[in-house]
PDB file of C-alpha atoms and ligand atoms in Angstrom:
ATOM      1  CA  MET A  60       8.480  -5.748  -5.010  1.00  0.00           C
ATOM      2  CA  VAL A  61       5.356  -5.179  -2.868  1.00  0.00           C
ATOM      3  CA  GLY A  62       7.351  -3.702  -0.446  1.00  0.00           C
ATOM      4  CA  SER A  63       9.071  -0.567  -2.213  1.00  0.00           C
ATOM      5  CA  GLY A  64       5.864   0.647  -3.416  1.00  0.00           C
ATOM      6  CA  VAL A  65       3.309   2.714  -1.490  1.00  0.00           C
ATOM      7  CA  ILE A  66       0.861   0.525   0.732  1.00  0.00           C
ATOM      8  CA  GLY A  67      -2.221   1.785   0.981  1.00  0.00           C
ATOM      9  CA  VAL A  68      -5.214   0.684   3.569  1.00  0.00           C
ATOM     10  CA  LEU A  69      -8.623   1.097   3.071  1.00  0.00           C
ATOM     11  CA  ALA A  70      -9.106   2.768   6.487  1.00  0.00           C
ATOM     12  CA  LEU A  71     -12.719   3.284   6.864  1.00  0.00           C
ATOM     13  CA  GLN A  72     -13.668   1.143   9.508  1.00  0.00           C
ATOM     14  CA  GLY A  73     -12.355  -1.585  11.384  1.00  0.00           C
ATOM     15  CA  ALA A  74      -9.046  -2.782  12.117  1.00  0.00           C
ATOM     16  CA  PHE A  75      -6.825  -0.548   9.592  1.00  0.00           C
ATOM     17  CA  GLU A  76      -5.017   1.176  12.473  1.00  0.00           C
ATOM     18  CA  ALA A  77      -3.443  -2.380  13.911  1.00  0.00           C
ATOM     19  CA  HIS A  78      -2.114  -3.334  10.048  1.00  0.00           C
ATOM     20  CA  ARG A  79      -0.659   0.086   9.358  1.00  0.00           C
ATOM     21  CA  GLU A  80       0.958  -0.841  12.931  1.00  0.00           C
ATOM     22  CA  VAL A  81       2.913  -4.007  11.983  1.00  0.00           C
ATOM     23  CA  PHE A  82       3.983  -1.967   7.934  1.00  0.00           C
ATOM     24  CA  ARG A  83       5.558   0.167  10.544  1.00  0.00           C
ATOM     25  CA  ARG A  84       7.092  -2.639  12.770  1.00  0.00           C
ATOM     26  CA  LEU A  85       8.833  -3.868   9.707  1.00  0.00           C
ATOM     27  CA  GLY A  86      10.263   0.101   8.513  1.00  0.00           C
ATOM     28  CA  VAL A  87       7.183   0.088   5.572  1.00  0.00           C
ATOM     29  CA  ALA A  88       5.110   3.260   5.077  1.00  0.00           C
ATOM     30  CA  SER A  89       1.255   3.197   4.309  1.00  0.00           C
ATOM     31  CA  VAL A  90      -1.371   5.424   4.156  1.00  0.00           C
ATOM     32  CA  PRO A  91      -4.754   5.562   5.009  1.00  0.00           C
ATOM     33  CA  ILE A  92      -7.277   4.762   1.468  1.00  0.00           C
ATOM     34  CA  ARG A  93     -10.761   6.200   2.384  1.00  0.00           C
ATOM     35  CA  THR A  94     -11.755   8.059  -1.645  1.00  0.00           C
ATOM     36  CA  PRO A  95     -11.303   6.610  -4.960  1.00  0.00           C
ATOM     37  CA  GLN A  96      -9.036   9.706  -5.472  1.00  0.00           C
ATOM     38  CA  GLU A  97      -6.499   7.796  -2.830  1.00  0.00           C
ATOM     39  CA  LEU A  98      -6.767   4.603  -4.194  1.00  0.00           C
ATOM     40  CA  GLU A  99      -5.010   5.898  -7.366  1.00  0.00           C
ATOM     41  CA  ALA A 100      -1.697   6.630  -5.427  1.00  0.00           C
ATOM     42  CA  VAL A 101      -0.694   3.431  -3.897  1.00  0.00           C
ATOM     43  CA  ASP A 102       0.626  -0.238  -5.153  1.00  0.00           C
ATOM     44  CA  ALA A 103      -0.509  -2.824  -3.105  1.00  0.00           C
ATOM     45  CA  LEU A 104      -3.447  -2.726  -1.205  1.00  0.00           C
ATOM     46  CA  VAL A 105      -5.019  -3.992   2.487  1.00  0.00           C
ATOM     47  CA  LEU A 106      -8.328  -5.236   2.933  1.00  0.00           C
ATOM     48  CA  PRO A 107      -8.821  -4.831   7.163  1.00  0.00           C
ATOM     49  CA  GLY A 108     -11.391  -6.870   9.237  1.00  0.00           C
ATOM     50  CA  GLY A 109     -14.337  -5.322  10.387  1.00  0.00           C
ATOM     51  CA  GLU A 110     -17.923  -5.209   9.978  1.00  0.00           C
ATOM     52  CA  SER A 111     -17.902  -6.144   5.785  1.00  0.00           C
ATOM     53  CA  SER A 112     -21.390  -4.585   5.459  1.00  0.00           C
ATOM     54  CA  ALA A 113     -20.531  -1.066   7.485  1.00  0.00           C
ATOM     55  CA  MET A 114     -17.795  -0.339   5.191  1.00  0.00           C
ATOM     56  CA  LEU A 115     -20.129  -1.170   2.145  1.00  0.00           C
ATOM     57  CA  ARG A 116     -22.380   0.948   3.429  1.00  0.00           C
ATOM     58  CA  LEU A 117     -18.919   3.816   3.136  1.00  0.00           C
ATOM     59  CA  MET A 118     -17.583   3.082   0.482  1.00  0.00           C
ATOM     60  CA  GLU A 119     -20.796   2.803  -2.303  1.00  0.00           C
ATOM     61  CA  PRO A 120     -21.840   6.050  -2.239  1.00  0.00           C
ATOM     62  CA  GLN A 121     -18.791   6.700  -3.419  1.00  0.00           C
ATOM     63  CA  GLY A 122     -18.426   3.887  -5.958  1.00  0.00           C
ATOM     64  CA  LEU A 123     -15.032   2.841  -3.719  1.00  0.00           C
ATOM     65  CA  LEU A 124     -15.974  -0.432  -4.133  1.00  0.00           C
ATOM     66  CA  ASP A 125     -16.178  -0.603  -7.425  1.00  0.00           C
ATOM     67  CA  ARG A 126     -13.252   1.135  -7.998  1.00  0.00           C
ATOM     68  CA  ILE A 127     -11.196  -1.051  -6.057  1.00  0.00           C
ATOM     69  CA  GLY A 128     -12.972  -3.760  -8.040  1.00  0.00           C
ATOM     70  CA  LYS A 129     -11.181  -2.696 -11.048  1.00  0.00           C
ATOM     71  CA  LYS A 130      -8.188  -1.589  -9.397  1.00  0.00           C
ATOM     72  CA  ILE A 131      -7.894  -5.377  -8.600  1.00  0.00           C
ATOM     73  CA  GLN A 132      -8.310  -6.686 -11.779  1.00  0.00           C
ATOM     74  CA  GLY A 133      -5.906  -4.502 -12.829  1.00  0.00           C
ATOM     75  CA  GLY A 134      -3.277  -6.010 -10.944  1.00  0.00           C
ATOM     76  CA  LEU A 135      -2.922  -4.175  -7.554  1.00  0.00           C
ATOM     77  CA  PRO A 136      -1.955  -6.812  -4.966  1.00  0.00           C
ATOM     78  CA  VAL A 137      -4.227  -7.291  -2.250  1.00  0.00           C
ATOM     79  CA  LEU A 138      -4.217  -8.651   1.367  1.00  0.00           C
ATOM     80  CA  ALA A 139      -7.297  -9.111   2.454  1.00  0.00           C
ATOM     81  CA  THR A 140      -8.142  -9.861   5.856  1.00  0.00           C
ATOM     82  CA  CYS A 141     -11.587 -11.267   7.440  1.00  0.00           C
ATOM     83  CA  ALA A 142     -14.381  -9.036   6.626  1.00  0.00           C
ATOM     84  CA  GLY A 143     -11.759  -7.887   3.896  1.00  0.00           C
ATOM     85  CA  VAL A 144     -12.276 -11.283   2.187  1.00  0.00           C
ATOM     86  CA  ILE A 145     -15.543 -10.488   2.347  1.00  0.00           C
ATOM     87  CA  LEU A 146     -16.003  -8.071  -0.153  1.00  0.00           C
ATOM     88  CA  LEU A 147     -13.620 -10.317  -2.562  1.00  0.00           C
ATOM     89  CA  ALA A 148     -15.735 -13.161  -2.379  1.00  0.00           C
ATOM     90  CA  VAL A 149     -17.752 -14.340  -5.318  1.00  0.00           C
ATOM     91  CA  GLU A 150     -21.100 -15.504  -3.218  1.00  0.00           C
ATOM     92  CA  VAL A 151     -21.686 -14.783   0.421  1.00  0.00           C
ATOM     93  CA  THR A 152     -23.878 -16.728   2.840  1.00  0.00           C
ATOM     94  CA  PRO A 153     -26.254 -14.079   3.686  1.00  0.00           C
ATOM     95  CA  HIS A 154     -26.412 -12.550   0.498  1.00  0.00           C
ATOM     96  CA  GLN A 155     -24.610  -8.866   0.586  1.00  0.00           C
ATOM     97  CA  LYS A 156     -22.927  -7.111  -2.567  1.00  0.00           C
ATOM     98  CA  SER A 157     -18.847  -7.984  -3.309  1.00  0.00           C
ATOM     99  CA  LEU A 158     -16.649  -7.663  -5.845  1.00  0.00           C
ATOM    100  CA  GLY A 159     -16.342 -12.051  -7.164  1.00  0.00           C
ATOM    101  CA  VAL A 160     -12.085 -11.350  -7.494  1.00  0.00           C
ATOM    102  CA  LEU A 161     -11.407 -13.893  -5.762  1.00  0.00           C
ATOM    103  CA  ASP A 162     -13.156 -17.351  -6.589  1.00  0.00           C
ATOM    104  CA  VAL A 163     -14.086 -18.023  -3.263  1.00  0.00           C
ATOM    105  CA  ASP A 164     -17.945 -18.269  -1.827  1.00  0.00           C
ATOM    106  CA  ILE A 165     -17.660 -17.367   2.176  1.00  0.00           C
ATOM    107  CA  GLN A 166     -20.237 -17.834   5.103  1.00  0.00           C
ATOM    108  CA  ARG A 167     -20.476 -14.714   7.725  1.00  0.00           C
ATOM    109  CA  ASN A 168     -19.924 -15.322  11.114  1.00  0.00           C
ATOM    110  CA  ALA A 169     -19.887 -19.006  10.587  1.00  0.00           C
ATOM    111  CA  TYR A 170     -17.989 -19.925  13.563  1.00  0.00           C
ATOM    112  CA  GLY A 171     -20.630 -17.856  16.352  1.00  0.00           C
ATOM    113  CA  ARG A 172     -21.390 -14.791  18.377  1.00  0.00           C
ATOM    114  CA  GLN A 173     -18.673 -12.353  19.428  1.00  0.00           C
ATOM    115  CA  VAL A 174     -18.574 -14.636  22.536  1.00  0.00           C
ATOM    116  CA  PHE A 175     -17.601 -18.083  20.318  1.00  0.00           C
ATOM    117  CA  SER A 176     -14.248 -15.463  19.084  1.00  0.00           C
ATOM    118  CA  SER A 177     -11.467 -17.357  19.860  1.00  0.00           C
ATOM    119  CA  ILE A 178      -7.664 -17.909  18.902  1.00  0.00           C
ATOM    120  CA  GLU A 179      -6.884 -21.507  17.160  1.00  0.00           C
ATOM    121  CA  PRO A 180      -4.495 -23.138  16.403  1.00  0.00           C
ATOM    122  CA  LEU A 181      -3.211 -23.206  12.506  1.00  0.00           C
ATOM    123  CA  ILE A 182      -1.981 -25.899  10.128  1.00  0.00           C
ATOM    124  CA  PHE A 183       0.501 -24.580   7.631  1.00  0.00           C
ATOM    125  CA  ASN A 184       0.489 -25.627   3.838  1.00  0.00           C
ATOM    126  CA  PRO A 185       4.319 -25.758   3.474  1.00  0.00           C
ATOM    127  CA  ALA A 186       4.458 -23.434   0.320  1.00  0.00           C
ATOM    128  CA  PHE A 187       3.623 -20.785   3.267  1.00  0.00           C
ATOM    129  CA  ASP A 188       7.656 -19.477   3.810  1.00  0.00           C
ATOM    130  CA  GLY A 189       6.015 -16.653   6.294  1.00  0.00           C
ATOM    131  CA  THR A 190       7.735 -16.448  10.012  1.00  0.00           C
ATOM    132  CA  VAL A 191       4.751 -19.004  10.987  1.00  0.00           C
ATOM    133  CA  THR A 192       2.600 -17.672  13.358  1.00  0.00           C
ATOM    134  CA  THR A 193       1.305 -20.994  14.608  1.00  0.00           C
ATOM    135  CA  LYS A 194      -2.294 -19.838  16.171  1.00  0.00           C
ATOM    136  CA  GLY A 195      -4.693 -17.391  14.137  1.00  0.00           C
ATOM    137  CA  VAL A 196      -7.538 -14.536  16.603  1.00  0.00           C
ATOM    138  CA  PHE A 197     -11.087 -15.783  15.215  1.00  0.00           C
ATOM    139  CA  ILE A 198     -13.416 -12.407  16.073  1.00  0.00           C
ATOM    140  CA  ARG A 199     -16.563 -12.928  14.071  1.00  0.00           C
ATOM    141  CA  ALA A 200     -14.735 -14.631  11.470  1.00  0.00           C
ATOM    142  CA  PRO A 201     -16.527 -15.770   8.347  1.00  0.00           C
ATOM    143  CA  ARG A 202     -15.387 -19.435   6.825  1.00  0.00           C
ATOM    144  CA  LEU A 203     -14.777 -19.840   3.038  1.00  0.00           C
ATOM    145  CA  THR A 204     -16.756 -22.714   2.046  1.00  0.00           C
ATOM    146  CA  ARG A 205     -16.008 -23.158  -1.864  1.00  0.00           C
ATOM    147  CA  VAL A 206     -12.429 -22.674  -2.715  1.00  0.00           C
ATOM    148  CA  GLY A 207     -11.581 -22.486  -6.526  1.00  0.00           C
ATOM    149  CA  GLU A 208      -9.154 -24.678  -8.379  1.00  0.00           C
ATOM    150  CA  GLY A 209      -7.295 -21.805  -9.211  1.00  0.00           C
ATOM    151  CA  VAL A 210      -7.077 -20.748  -5.050  1.00  0.00           C
ATOM    152  CA  GLU A 211      -4.269 -21.840  -3.352  1.00  0.00           C
ATOM    153  CA  ILE A 212      -4.686 -22.951   0.173  1.00  0.00           C
ATOM    154  CA  LEU A 213      -2.241 -21.832   2.440  1.00  0.00           C
ATOM    155  CA  ALA A 214      -3.146 -22.761   5.986  1.00  0.00           C
ATOM    156  CA  TRP A 215      -6.187 -24.426   7.494  1.00  0.00           C
ATOM    157  CA  ARG A 216      -8.107 -24.046  10.910  1.00  0.00           C
ATOM    158  CA  LYS A 217      -8.713 -28.040  11.506  1.00  0.00           C
ATOM    159  CA  GLU A 218     -10.588 -28.393   8.156  1.00  0.00           C
ATOM    160  CA  ASP A 219     -11.403 -25.184   7.201  1.00  0.00           C
ATOM    161  CA  PRO A 220      -9.450 -23.005   4.590  1.00  0.00           C
ATOM    162  CA  VAL A 221      -8.416 -19.999   6.270  1.00  0.00           C
ATOM    163  CA  LEU A 222      -5.336 -18.755   4.310  1.00  0.00           C
ATOM    164  CA  VAL A 223      -5.701 -18.183   0.746  1.00  0.00           C
ATOM    165  CA  ARG A 224      -4.117 -16.927  -2.697  1.00  0.00           C
ATOM    166  CA  ALA A 225      -4.544 -16.014  -5.755  1.00  0.00           C
ATOM    167  CA  SER A 226      -2.449 -14.644  -7.875  1.00  0.00           C
ATOM    168  CA  GLY A 227      -1.663 -11.067  -6.606  1.00  0.00           C
ATOM    169  CA  ILE A 228      -4.686 -11.601  -3.614  1.00  0.00           C
ATOM    170  CA  LEU A 229      -3.970 -12.775  -0.001  1.00  0.00           C
ATOM    171  CA  ALA A 230      -6.717 -13.668   1.930  1.00  0.00           C
ATOM    172  CA  ALA A 231      -6.971 -14.267   5.771  1.00  0.00           C
ATOM    173  CA  THR A 232     -10.277 -15.031   7.250  1.00  0.00           C
ATOM    174  CA  PHE A 233      -8.717 -13.988  10.694  1.00  0.00           C
ATOM    175  CA  HIS A 234      -6.492 -11.343  12.159  1.00  0.00           C
ATOM    176  CA  PRO A 235      -3.130 -11.677  11.676  1.00  0.00           C
ATOM    177  CA  GLU A 236      -2.364  -8.099  12.577  1.00  0.00           C
ATOM    178  CA  LEU A 237      -3.836  -9.040  15.979  1.00  0.00           C
ATOM    179  CA  GLY A 238      -1.679 -12.292  16.590  1.00  0.00           C
ATOM    180  CA  GLN A 239       2.130 -11.597  17.541  1.00  0.00           C
ATOM    181  CA  GLY A 240       4.686 -11.688  14.991  1.00  0.00           C
ATOM    182  CA  SER A 241       4.031 -10.009  11.256  1.00  0.00           C
ATOM    183  CA  GLY A 242       5.159 -12.735   9.315  1.00  0.00           C
ATOM    184  CA  LEU A 243       2.004 -12.538   6.931  1.00  0.00           C
ATOM    185  CA  HIS A 244       2.631  -9.483   6.578  1.00  0.00           C
ATOM    186  CA  GLU A 245       6.009 -10.360   4.872  1.00  0.00           C
ATOM    187  CA  PHE A 246       5.211 -12.820   2.739  1.00  0.00           C
ATOM    188  CA  PHE A 247       2.648 -10.594   0.843  1.00  0.00           C
ATOM    189  CA  LEU A 248       5.615  -8.155   0.790  1.00  0.00           C
ATOM    190  CA  LYS A 249       7.455 -10.692  -0.780  1.00  0.00           C
ATOM    191  CA  HIS A 250       5.791 -12.667  -2.677  1.00  0.00           C
ATOM    192  CA  MET A 251       2.486 -10.748  -3.686  1.00  0.00           C
ATOM    193  CA  ASP A 252       3.952  -8.461  -6.439  1.00  0.00           C
ATOM    194  CA  ARG A 253       2.551  -8.216  -9.891  1.00  0.00           C
ATOM    195  CA  PRO A 254       2.730  -5.216 -12.390  1.00  0.00           C
ATOM    196  CA  VAL A 255       0.179  -2.310 -11.474  1.00  0.00           C
TER     197      VAL A 255
HETATM  198  N1  LIG B 543     -18.392 -10.366  10.945  1.00  0.00           N
HETATM  199  C1  LIG B 543     -17.682  -9.405   9.981  1.00  0.00           C
HETATM  200  C2  LIG B 543     -18.852  -9.559   8.829  1.00  0.00           C
HETATM  201  O1  LIG B 543     -19.282  -9.937   8.742  1.00  0.00           O
HETATM  202  C3  LIG B 543     -16.502  -9.697   9.789  1.00  0.00           C
HETATM  203  C4  LIG B 543     -15.509 -10.095  11.349  1.00  0.00           C
HETATM  204  C5  LIG B 543     -14.115  -9.463  11.140  1.00  0.00           C
HETATM  205  O2  LIG B 543     -14.223  -8.861  10.511  1.00  0.00           O
HETATM  206  N2  LIG B 543     -13.815  -9.927  11.908  1.00  0.00           N
HETATM  207  O3  LIG B 543     -17.923  -8.359   8.024  1.00  0.00           O
END
């Protein structure tokens, strides 16, 4: 299972430390990832929230984004939150580079500016058996504008899909690491296993 391997957390920018803290609470070690070399040693990867454009700028010069894409195509399990989901999408609005490994389209900052960031009730698909955190923290959150056929929706905010899964990828447009509980991280450790 993922939980018995090495969890890498992309640690260039954004809310990476909060993810590492959740794993610490669960008794699972994680390592910060800042270079393609560090990526080689991990069995699963977390792409945190933050600013996807800033992350892209920090990754591009060292080819880190493309390396992450190759590893995901090769089966590396990924937990992506917020900006992390933007990095994985097929089409990003307004347009910016993305990996296209998760069959969704996404609109950045779709719920408005920082002042409209909010904590919203979530509706879960019964297929999600994590300890349910009933609310999601949305910070300048993106919105999934298209979800491909092979992508399973695990939670909604009103009508909007906000938590999805496709093979080894678990993606949330909210910030589970800033909410209470560790249900999503536990679900990732338990279910998102794939041979690497
Ligand atoms: N607005 C950010 C972006 O477009 C995402 C916000 C977040 O990760 N909380 O990258």
